[in-house]
Amino acid sequence: MPSVRTGLLRVIGAATAAYGVAAACRPDWLARPVGMVGEQGDTHPHTDMALRPLAWRDAADGLAMLLAPAGPALVTAAAVRIASDVGDAVLFGRTVTGRFRRAGAVAGALGWAALTAAALAAGRRDPTPCPA
């Protein structure tokens, strides 16, 4: 596995893990962008409880991307990350109210999926130049 691919996937994994842990501690970071807050901008304890597993999922997958050995294990962790982000985009697209808020939530999730997919694709290119 080329180091560029591995390096970028590790950075994405570290960012995902850090965000996941932070969001598990502060579920309102997930709730606010998708409109799951009260009139005062606070989250209900049940909302916090429902969002924490999503945050821990991201933390676990990010940690897997960060620590998995290069090769199939890292590719699998990245694929799980992509699938999770696409699933989030579908969920947000169907449930988030307000066109602007929905578009932002979907774009954010798909952006992370695309970044991870691009990191995978970058490693699949043949690094040897074509003969002239």
GROMACS .gro file of C-alpha atoms in nm:
model
  132
    1MET     CA    1   0.000   0.000   0.000
    2PRO     CA    2   0.155   0.335  -0.100
    3SER     CA    3   0.243   0.563   0.192
    4VAL     CA    4   0.043   0.859   0.057
    5ARG     CA    5  -0.277   0.658   0.078
    6THR     CA    6  -0.189   0.525   0.421
    7GLY     CA    7  -0.087   0.866   0.549
    8LEU     CA    8  -0.403   1.041   0.432
    9LEU     CA    9  -0.624   0.763   0.564
   10ARG     CA   10  -0.447   0.788   0.902
   11VAL     CA   11  -0.510   1.164   0.913
   12ILE     CA   12  -0.877   1.113   0.827
   13GLY     CA   13  -0.894   0.842   1.092
   14ALA     CA   14  -0.737   1.064   1.357
   15ALA     CA   15  -0.975   1.350   1.275
   16THR     CA   16  -1.272   1.114   1.282
   17ALA     CA   17  -1.169   0.962   1.615
   18ALA     CA   18  -1.110   1.302   1.775
   19TYR     CA   19  -1.443   1.438   1.651
   20GLY     CA   20  -1.624   1.123   1.763
   21VAL     CA   21  -1.489   1.144   2.117
   22ALA     CA   22  -1.562   1.518   2.135
   23ALA     CA   23  -1.915   1.466   2.003
   24ALA     CA   24  -1.976   1.182   2.248
   25CYS     CA   25  -1.888   1.422   2.528
   26ARG     CA   26  -2.083   1.708   2.368
   27PRO     CA   27  -2.372   1.559   2.166
   28ASP     CA   28  -2.499   1.910   2.098
   29TRP     CA   29  -2.215   1.936   1.842
   30LEU     CA   30  -2.409   1.677   1.640
   31ALA     CA   31  -2.756   1.806   1.732
   32ARG     CA   32  -2.719   2.174   1.640
   33PRO     CA   33  -2.628   2.142   1.272
   34VAL     CA   34  -2.924   1.914   1.205
   35GLY     CA   35  -3.176   2.111   1.412
   36MET     CA   36  -3.219   1.869   1.702
   37VAL     CA   37  -3.212   2.141   1.966
   38GLY     CA   38  -3.475   2.325   2.165
   39GLU     CA   39  -3.566   2.692   2.132
   40GLN     CA   40  -3.281   2.784   2.367
   41GLY     CA   41  -3.028   2.585   2.164
   42ASP     CA   42  -3.012   2.306   2.421
   43THR     CA   43  -3.049   1.936   2.362
   44HIS     CA   44  -3.289   1.712   2.547
   45PRO     CA   45  -3.124   1.433   2.750
   46HIS     CA   46  -3.299   1.177   2.526
   47THR     CA   47  -3.147   1.344   2.219
   48ASP     CA   48  -2.804   1.329   2.380
   49MET     CA   49  -2.858   0.960   2.456
   50ALA     CA   50  -2.965   0.887   2.097
   51LEU     CA   51  -2.669   1.072   1.942
   52ARG     CA   52  -2.389   0.933   2.158
   53PRO     CA   53  -2.378   0.593   1.982
   54LEU     CA   54  -2.337   0.775   1.650
   55ALA     CA   55  -2.044   0.966   1.796
   56TRP     CA   56  -1.886   0.653   1.944
   57ARG     CA   57  -1.928   0.479   1.607
   58ASP     CA   58  -1.724   0.755   1.446
   59ALA     CA   59  -1.465   0.739   1.725
   60ALA     CA   60  -1.429   0.362   1.686
   61ASP     CA   61  -1.406   0.374   1.308
   62GLY     CA   62  -1.158   0.660   1.318
   63LEU     CA   63  -0.946   0.467   1.566
   64ALA     CA   64  -0.962   0.162   1.338
   65MET     CA   65  -0.840   0.374   1.045
   66LEU     CA   66  -0.563   0.514   1.260
   67LEU     CA   67  -0.439   0.181   1.399
   68ALA     CA   68  -0.525  -0.083   1.139
   69PRO     CA   69  -0.229  -0.239   0.962
   70ALA     CA   70  -0.184  -0.123   0.605
   71GLY     CA   71  -0.367  -0.342   0.360
   72PRO     CA   72  -0.709  -0.506   0.376
   73ALA     CA   73  -0.775  -0.408   0.739
   74LEU     CA   74  -0.721  -0.039   0.666
   75VAL     CA   75  -0.924  -0.058   0.345
   76THR     CA   76  -1.208  -0.223   0.539
   77ALA     CA   77  -1.199   0.045   0.810
   78ALA     CA   78  -1.210   0.314   0.540
   79ALA     CA   79  -1.499   0.137   0.367
   80VAL     CA   80  -1.691   0.129   0.695
   81ARG     CA   81  -1.625   0.501   0.731
   82ILE     CA   82  -1.756   0.568   0.379
   83ALA     CA   83  -2.065   0.351   0.435
   84SER     CA   84  -2.137   0.527   0.765
   85ASP     CA   85  -2.111   0.869   0.603
   86VAL     CA   86  -2.333   0.770   0.310
   87GLY     CA   87  -2.585   0.628   0.557
   88ASP     CA   88  -2.575   0.952   0.754
   89ALA     CA   89  -2.633   1.149   0.432
   90VAL     CA   90  -2.939   0.938   0.349
   91LEU     CA   91  -3.073   0.975   0.702
   92PHE     CA   92  -3.013   1.352   0.704
   93GLY     CA   93  -3.164   1.390   0.360
   94ARG     CA   94  -3.483   1.220   0.471
   95THR     CA   95  -3.521   1.368   0.819
   96VAL     CA   96  -3.350   1.706   0.863
   97THR     CA   97  -3.596   1.991   0.832
   98GLY     CA   98  -3.524   2.308   0.641
   99ARG     CA   99  -3.374   2.300   0.295
  100PHE     CA  100  -3.054   2.488   0.385
  101ARG     CA  101  -2.991   2.284   0.700
  102ARG     CA  102  -3.068   1.956   0.518
  103ALA     CA  103  -2.836   2.045   0.227
  104GLY     CA  104  -2.554   2.133   0.468
  105ALA     CA  105  -2.592   1.812   0.666
  106VAL     CA  106  -2.601   1.597   0.353
  107ALA     CA  107  -2.307   1.781   0.196
  108GLY     CA  108  -2.101   1.744   0.513
  109ALA     CA  109  -2.159   1.370   0.535
  110LEU     CA  110  -2.098   1.316   0.164
  111GLY     CA  111  -1.789   1.536   0.180
  112TRP     CA  112  -1.628   1.309   0.440
  113ALA     CA  113  -1.727   1.002   0.238
  114ALA     CA  114  -1.575   1.157  -0.076
  115LEU     CA  115  -1.254   1.253   0.104
  116THR     CA  116  -1.209   0.900   0.234
  117ALA     CA  117  -1.294   0.750  -0.106
  118ALA     CA  118  -1.043   0.984  -0.272
  119ALA     CA  119  -0.774   0.873  -0.025
  120LEU     CA  120  -0.847   0.512  -0.116
  121ALA     CA  121  -0.845   0.587  -0.488
  122ALA     CA  122  -0.519   0.782  -0.464
  123GLY     CA  123  -0.343   0.469  -0.345
  124ARG     CA  124  -0.476   0.261  -0.632
  125ARG     CA  125  -0.298   0.462  -0.900
  126ASP     CA  126   0.008   0.301  -1.049
  127PRO     CA  127   0.303   0.512  -0.937
  128THR     CA  128   0.522   0.402  -1.230
  129PRO     CA  129   0.517   0.641  -1.525
  130CYS     CA  130   0.410   0.524  -1.868
  131PRO     CA  131   0.696   0.454  -2.107
  132ALA     CA  132   0.745   0.725  -2.364
   0.00000   0.00000   0.00000
